[in-house]
Short mmCIF file of C-alpha atoms in Angstrom, two decimals:
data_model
loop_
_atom_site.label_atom_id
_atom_site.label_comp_id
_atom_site.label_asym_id
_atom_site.label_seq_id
_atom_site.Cartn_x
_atom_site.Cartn_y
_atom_site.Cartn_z
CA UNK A 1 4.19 -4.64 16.91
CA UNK A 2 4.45 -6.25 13.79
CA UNK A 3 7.39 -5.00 11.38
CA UNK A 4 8.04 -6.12 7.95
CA UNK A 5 11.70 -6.26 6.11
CA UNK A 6 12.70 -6.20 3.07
CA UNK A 7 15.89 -7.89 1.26
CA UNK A 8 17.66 -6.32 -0.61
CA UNK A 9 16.73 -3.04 -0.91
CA UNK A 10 17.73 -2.71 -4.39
CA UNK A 11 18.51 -5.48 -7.06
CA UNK A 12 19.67 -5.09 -10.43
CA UNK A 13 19.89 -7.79 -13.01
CA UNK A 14 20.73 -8.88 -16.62
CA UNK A 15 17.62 -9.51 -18.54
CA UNK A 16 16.53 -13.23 -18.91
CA UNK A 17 17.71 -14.18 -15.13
CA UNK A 18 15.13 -15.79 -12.82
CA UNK A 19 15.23 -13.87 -9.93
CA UNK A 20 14.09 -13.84 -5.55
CA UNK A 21 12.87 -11.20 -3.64
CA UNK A 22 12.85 -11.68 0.72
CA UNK A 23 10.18 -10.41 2.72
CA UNK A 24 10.25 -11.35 6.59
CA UNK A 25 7.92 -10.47 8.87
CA UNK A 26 8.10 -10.27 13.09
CA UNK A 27 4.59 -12.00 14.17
CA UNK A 28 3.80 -14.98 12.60
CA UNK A 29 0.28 -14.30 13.61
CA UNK A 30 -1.12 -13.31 10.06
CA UNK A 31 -3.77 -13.71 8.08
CA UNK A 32 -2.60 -12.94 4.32
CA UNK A 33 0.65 -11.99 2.72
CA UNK A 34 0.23 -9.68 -0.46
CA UNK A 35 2.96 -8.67 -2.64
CA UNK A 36 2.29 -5.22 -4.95
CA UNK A 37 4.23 -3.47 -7.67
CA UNK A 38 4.50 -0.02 -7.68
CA UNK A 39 6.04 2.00 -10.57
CA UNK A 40 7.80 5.19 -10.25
CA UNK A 41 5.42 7.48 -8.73
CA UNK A 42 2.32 5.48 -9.20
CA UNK A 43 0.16 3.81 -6.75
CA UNK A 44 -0.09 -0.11 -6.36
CA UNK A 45 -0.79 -2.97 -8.25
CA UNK A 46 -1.78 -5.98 -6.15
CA UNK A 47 0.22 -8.65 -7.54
CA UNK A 48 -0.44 -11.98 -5.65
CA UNK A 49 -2.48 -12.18 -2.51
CA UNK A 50 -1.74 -15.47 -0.21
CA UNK A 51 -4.16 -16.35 2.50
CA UNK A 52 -2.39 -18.12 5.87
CA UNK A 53 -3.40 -21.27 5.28
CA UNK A 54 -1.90 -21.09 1.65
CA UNK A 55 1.89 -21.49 0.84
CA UNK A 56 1.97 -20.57 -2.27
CA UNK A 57 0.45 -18.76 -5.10
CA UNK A 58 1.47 -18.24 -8.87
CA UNK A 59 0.35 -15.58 -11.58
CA UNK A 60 2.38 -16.17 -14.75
CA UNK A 61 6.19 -15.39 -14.28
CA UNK A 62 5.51 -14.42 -10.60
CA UNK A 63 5.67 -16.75 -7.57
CA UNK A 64 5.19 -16.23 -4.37
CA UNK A 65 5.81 -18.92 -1.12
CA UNK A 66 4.85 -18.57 2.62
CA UNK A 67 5.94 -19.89 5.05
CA UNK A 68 4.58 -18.47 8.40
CA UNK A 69 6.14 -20.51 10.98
CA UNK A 70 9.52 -18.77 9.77
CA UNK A 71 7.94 -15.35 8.94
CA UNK A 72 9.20 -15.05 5.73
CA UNK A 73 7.75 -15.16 2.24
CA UNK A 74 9.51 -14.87 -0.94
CA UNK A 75 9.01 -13.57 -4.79
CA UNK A 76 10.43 -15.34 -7.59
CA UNK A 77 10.26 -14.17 -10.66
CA UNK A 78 11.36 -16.30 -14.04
CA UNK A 79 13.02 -14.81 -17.07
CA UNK A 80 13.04 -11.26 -15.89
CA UNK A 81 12.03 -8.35 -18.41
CA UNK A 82 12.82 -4.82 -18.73
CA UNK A 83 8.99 -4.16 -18.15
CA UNK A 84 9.57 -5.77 -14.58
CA UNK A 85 11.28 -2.75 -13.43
CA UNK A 86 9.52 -1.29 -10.56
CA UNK A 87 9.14 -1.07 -7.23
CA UNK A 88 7.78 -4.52 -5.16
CA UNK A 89 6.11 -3.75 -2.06
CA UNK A 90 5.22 -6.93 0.83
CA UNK A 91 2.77 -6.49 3.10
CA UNK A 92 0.89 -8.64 5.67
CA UNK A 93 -2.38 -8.45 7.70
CA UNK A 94 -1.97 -9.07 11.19
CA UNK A 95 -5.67 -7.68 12.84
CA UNK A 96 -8.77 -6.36 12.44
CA UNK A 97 -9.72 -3.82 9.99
CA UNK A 98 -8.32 -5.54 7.22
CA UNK A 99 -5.01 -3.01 7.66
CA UNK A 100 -1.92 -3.62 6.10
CA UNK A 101 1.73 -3.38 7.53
CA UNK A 102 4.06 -2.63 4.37
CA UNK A 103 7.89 -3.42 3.87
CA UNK A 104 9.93 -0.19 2.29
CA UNK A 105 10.33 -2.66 -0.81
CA UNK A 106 13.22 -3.99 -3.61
CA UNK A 107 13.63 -1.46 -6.20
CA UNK A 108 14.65 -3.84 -8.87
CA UNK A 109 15.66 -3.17 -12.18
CA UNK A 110 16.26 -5.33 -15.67
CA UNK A 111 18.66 -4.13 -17.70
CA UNK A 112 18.02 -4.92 -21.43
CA UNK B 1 -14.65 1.55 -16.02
CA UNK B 2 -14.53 0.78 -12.45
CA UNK B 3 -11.60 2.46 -10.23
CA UNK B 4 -10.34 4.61 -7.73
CA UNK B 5 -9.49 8.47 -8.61
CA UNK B 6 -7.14 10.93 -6.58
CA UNK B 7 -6.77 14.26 -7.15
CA UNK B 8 -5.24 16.59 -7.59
CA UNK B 9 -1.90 14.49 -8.83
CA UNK B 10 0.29 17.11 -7.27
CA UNK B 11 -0.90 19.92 -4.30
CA UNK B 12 1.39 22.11 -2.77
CA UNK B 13 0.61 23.95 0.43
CA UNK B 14 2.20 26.94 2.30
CA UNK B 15 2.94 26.83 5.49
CA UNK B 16 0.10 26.63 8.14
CA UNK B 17 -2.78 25.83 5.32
CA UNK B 18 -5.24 22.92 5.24
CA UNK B 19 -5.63 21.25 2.39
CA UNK B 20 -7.96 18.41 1.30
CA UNK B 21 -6.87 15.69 -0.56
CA UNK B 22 -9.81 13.53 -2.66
CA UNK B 23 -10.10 10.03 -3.13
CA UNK B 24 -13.32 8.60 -5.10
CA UNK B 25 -14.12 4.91 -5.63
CA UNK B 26 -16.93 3.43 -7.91
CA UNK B 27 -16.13 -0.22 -6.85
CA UNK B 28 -19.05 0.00 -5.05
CA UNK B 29 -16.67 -0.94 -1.85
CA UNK B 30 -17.71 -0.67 1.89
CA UNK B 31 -13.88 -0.07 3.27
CA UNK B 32 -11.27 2.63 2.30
CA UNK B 33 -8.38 3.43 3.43
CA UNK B 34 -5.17 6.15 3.11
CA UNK B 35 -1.35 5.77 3.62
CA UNK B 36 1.25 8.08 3.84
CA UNK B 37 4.34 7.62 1.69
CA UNK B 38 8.11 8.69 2.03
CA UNK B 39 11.30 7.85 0.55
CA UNK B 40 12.83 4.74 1.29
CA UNK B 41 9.93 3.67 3.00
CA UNK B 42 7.28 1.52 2.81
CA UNK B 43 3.77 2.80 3.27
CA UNK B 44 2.48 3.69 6.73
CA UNK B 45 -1.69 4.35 7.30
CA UNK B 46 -3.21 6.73 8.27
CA UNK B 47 -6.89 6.24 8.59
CA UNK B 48 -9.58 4.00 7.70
CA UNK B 49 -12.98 3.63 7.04
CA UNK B 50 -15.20 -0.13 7.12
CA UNK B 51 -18.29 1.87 6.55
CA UNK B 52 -20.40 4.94 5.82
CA UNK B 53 -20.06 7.73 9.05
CA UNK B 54 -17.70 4.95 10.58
CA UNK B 55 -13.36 5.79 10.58
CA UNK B 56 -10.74 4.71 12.79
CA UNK B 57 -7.45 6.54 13.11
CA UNK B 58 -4.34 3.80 11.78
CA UNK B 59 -0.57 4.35 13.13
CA UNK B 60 0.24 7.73 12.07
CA UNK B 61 -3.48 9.64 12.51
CA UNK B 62 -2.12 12.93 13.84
CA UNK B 63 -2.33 16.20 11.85
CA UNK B 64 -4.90 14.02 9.94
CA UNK B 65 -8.38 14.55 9.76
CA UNK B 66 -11.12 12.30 7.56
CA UNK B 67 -14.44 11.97 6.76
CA UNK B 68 -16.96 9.11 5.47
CA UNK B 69 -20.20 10.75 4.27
CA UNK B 70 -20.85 8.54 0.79
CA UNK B 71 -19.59 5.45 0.34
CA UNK B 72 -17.83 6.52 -2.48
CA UNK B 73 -15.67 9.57 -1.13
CA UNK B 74 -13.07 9.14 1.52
CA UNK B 75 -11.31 12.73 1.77
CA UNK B 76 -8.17 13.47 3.77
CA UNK B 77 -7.51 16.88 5.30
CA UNK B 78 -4.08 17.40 6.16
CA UNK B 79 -4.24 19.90 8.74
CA UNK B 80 -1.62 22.47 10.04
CA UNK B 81 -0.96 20.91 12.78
CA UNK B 82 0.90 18.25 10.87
CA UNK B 83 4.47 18.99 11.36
CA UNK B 84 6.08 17.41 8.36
CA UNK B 85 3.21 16.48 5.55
CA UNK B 86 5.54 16.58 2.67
CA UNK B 87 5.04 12.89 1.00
CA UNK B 88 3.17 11.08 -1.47
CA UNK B 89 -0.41 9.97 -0.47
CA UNK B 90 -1.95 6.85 -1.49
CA UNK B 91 -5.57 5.81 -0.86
CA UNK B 92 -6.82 2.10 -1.31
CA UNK B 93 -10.25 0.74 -1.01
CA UNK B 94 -11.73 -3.30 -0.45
CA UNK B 95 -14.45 -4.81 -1.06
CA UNK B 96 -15.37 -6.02 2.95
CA UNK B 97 -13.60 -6.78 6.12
CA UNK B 98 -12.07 -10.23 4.89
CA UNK B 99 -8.62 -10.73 5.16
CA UNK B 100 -8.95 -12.74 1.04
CA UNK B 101 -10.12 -8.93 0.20
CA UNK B 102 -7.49 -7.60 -1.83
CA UNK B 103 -6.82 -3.73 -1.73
CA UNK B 104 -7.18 -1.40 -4.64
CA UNK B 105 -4.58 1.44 -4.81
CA UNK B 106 -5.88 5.08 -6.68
CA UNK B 107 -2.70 6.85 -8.57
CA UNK B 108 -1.58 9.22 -5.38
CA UNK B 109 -1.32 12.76 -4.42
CA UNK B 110 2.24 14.09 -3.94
CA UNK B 111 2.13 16.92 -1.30
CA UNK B 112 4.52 18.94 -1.28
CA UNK B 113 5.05 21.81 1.43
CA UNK B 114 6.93 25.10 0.31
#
């Protein structure tokens, strides 16, 4: 069964710092790795979406690496901002159906 | 403006009540899907749907009841029989099947139980 972890579980940081979020994951049998945002009770913003036979994929500040063989995939984040305060969810597809398998995610916060 | 709509934002239910939860999409996509969320934890699922009069339960289906008439309405009855439905509820819909076809999140229902 395929389990996804999260480190840490909470991060908090001086504004301005470039920052890395850990997601690990048990099967390396996936097909995409997707990394959402969720703010304090909101739903989900999809931030980056990486296909297997990608390793990495950027959006601004945000970066995100994959690396399958190892099971793990990370977030980076440059020059973090108060606004980045949330909570950022991993989660991989492993089957059919298109279903995902979520990590309980880093609550991070900026501090201004 | 093209989205996905929950409501209501907040529901509470007495003991031994069903209550539906709604979830519309005007995306115009074929699969939709709802997780359960508690604290701490990431989000587990509950059911989905890949098309109209089609569902299949996910990892936590019990107590849980769906169903798929439109393509645009995926409700979720939460039934007595489920033991501990306090949580925040989060449905997500996608364009197709593809594993490039990025999930769309609604706003979520928080459920409480008193």
């Amino acid at each position: 069964k395929q389990e996804v972890t999260q480190i840490p579980a909470a991060l908090s940081v001086p504004e301005g710092e470039n920052l890395v979020l850990n997601c690990s994951f048990t099967d390396s049998a996936i097909y995409n790795l997707q990394w959402f945002r969720q703010d304090p009770g909101k739903g989900l913003t999809s931030l980056l979406l990486i296909q297997s036979s990608q390793r990495e994929q950027t959006s601004g500040r945000l970066n995100a690496s994959l690396d399958k063989s190892s099971g793990r995939s990370t977030l980076y984040i440059a020059a973090s901002q108060p606004g980045d305060s949330a909570t950022y969810l991993c989660a991989v597809i492993a089957g059919y159906g298109n279903k995902l398998v979520f990590g309980a995610g880093t609550i991070l916060r900026v501090k201004s | 403006d093209g989205g996905i709509t929950q409501s209501p934002k907040y529901l509470f239910r007495k003991e031994g009540q069903n209550v539906t939860l709604s979830c519309e999409q005007n995306l115009n996509h074929d699969a939709m899907y709802w997780y359960r969320q508690d604290p701490g934890q990431g989000l587990r699922l509950i059911y989905y749907s890949q098309i109209v009069n089609d569902f299949q339960k996910g990892d936590i289906a019990e107590g849980y009841s769906v169903s798929r008439e439109k393509k645009e309405s995926f409700p979720l009855t939460v039934t007595s029989a489920q033991k501990n439905p306090t949580a925040f509820y989060l449905c997500a819909s996608a364009a197709g099947q593809g594993y490039a076809d990025t999930q769309y999140f609604g706003p979520g229902t928080r459920l409480t139980v008193l």
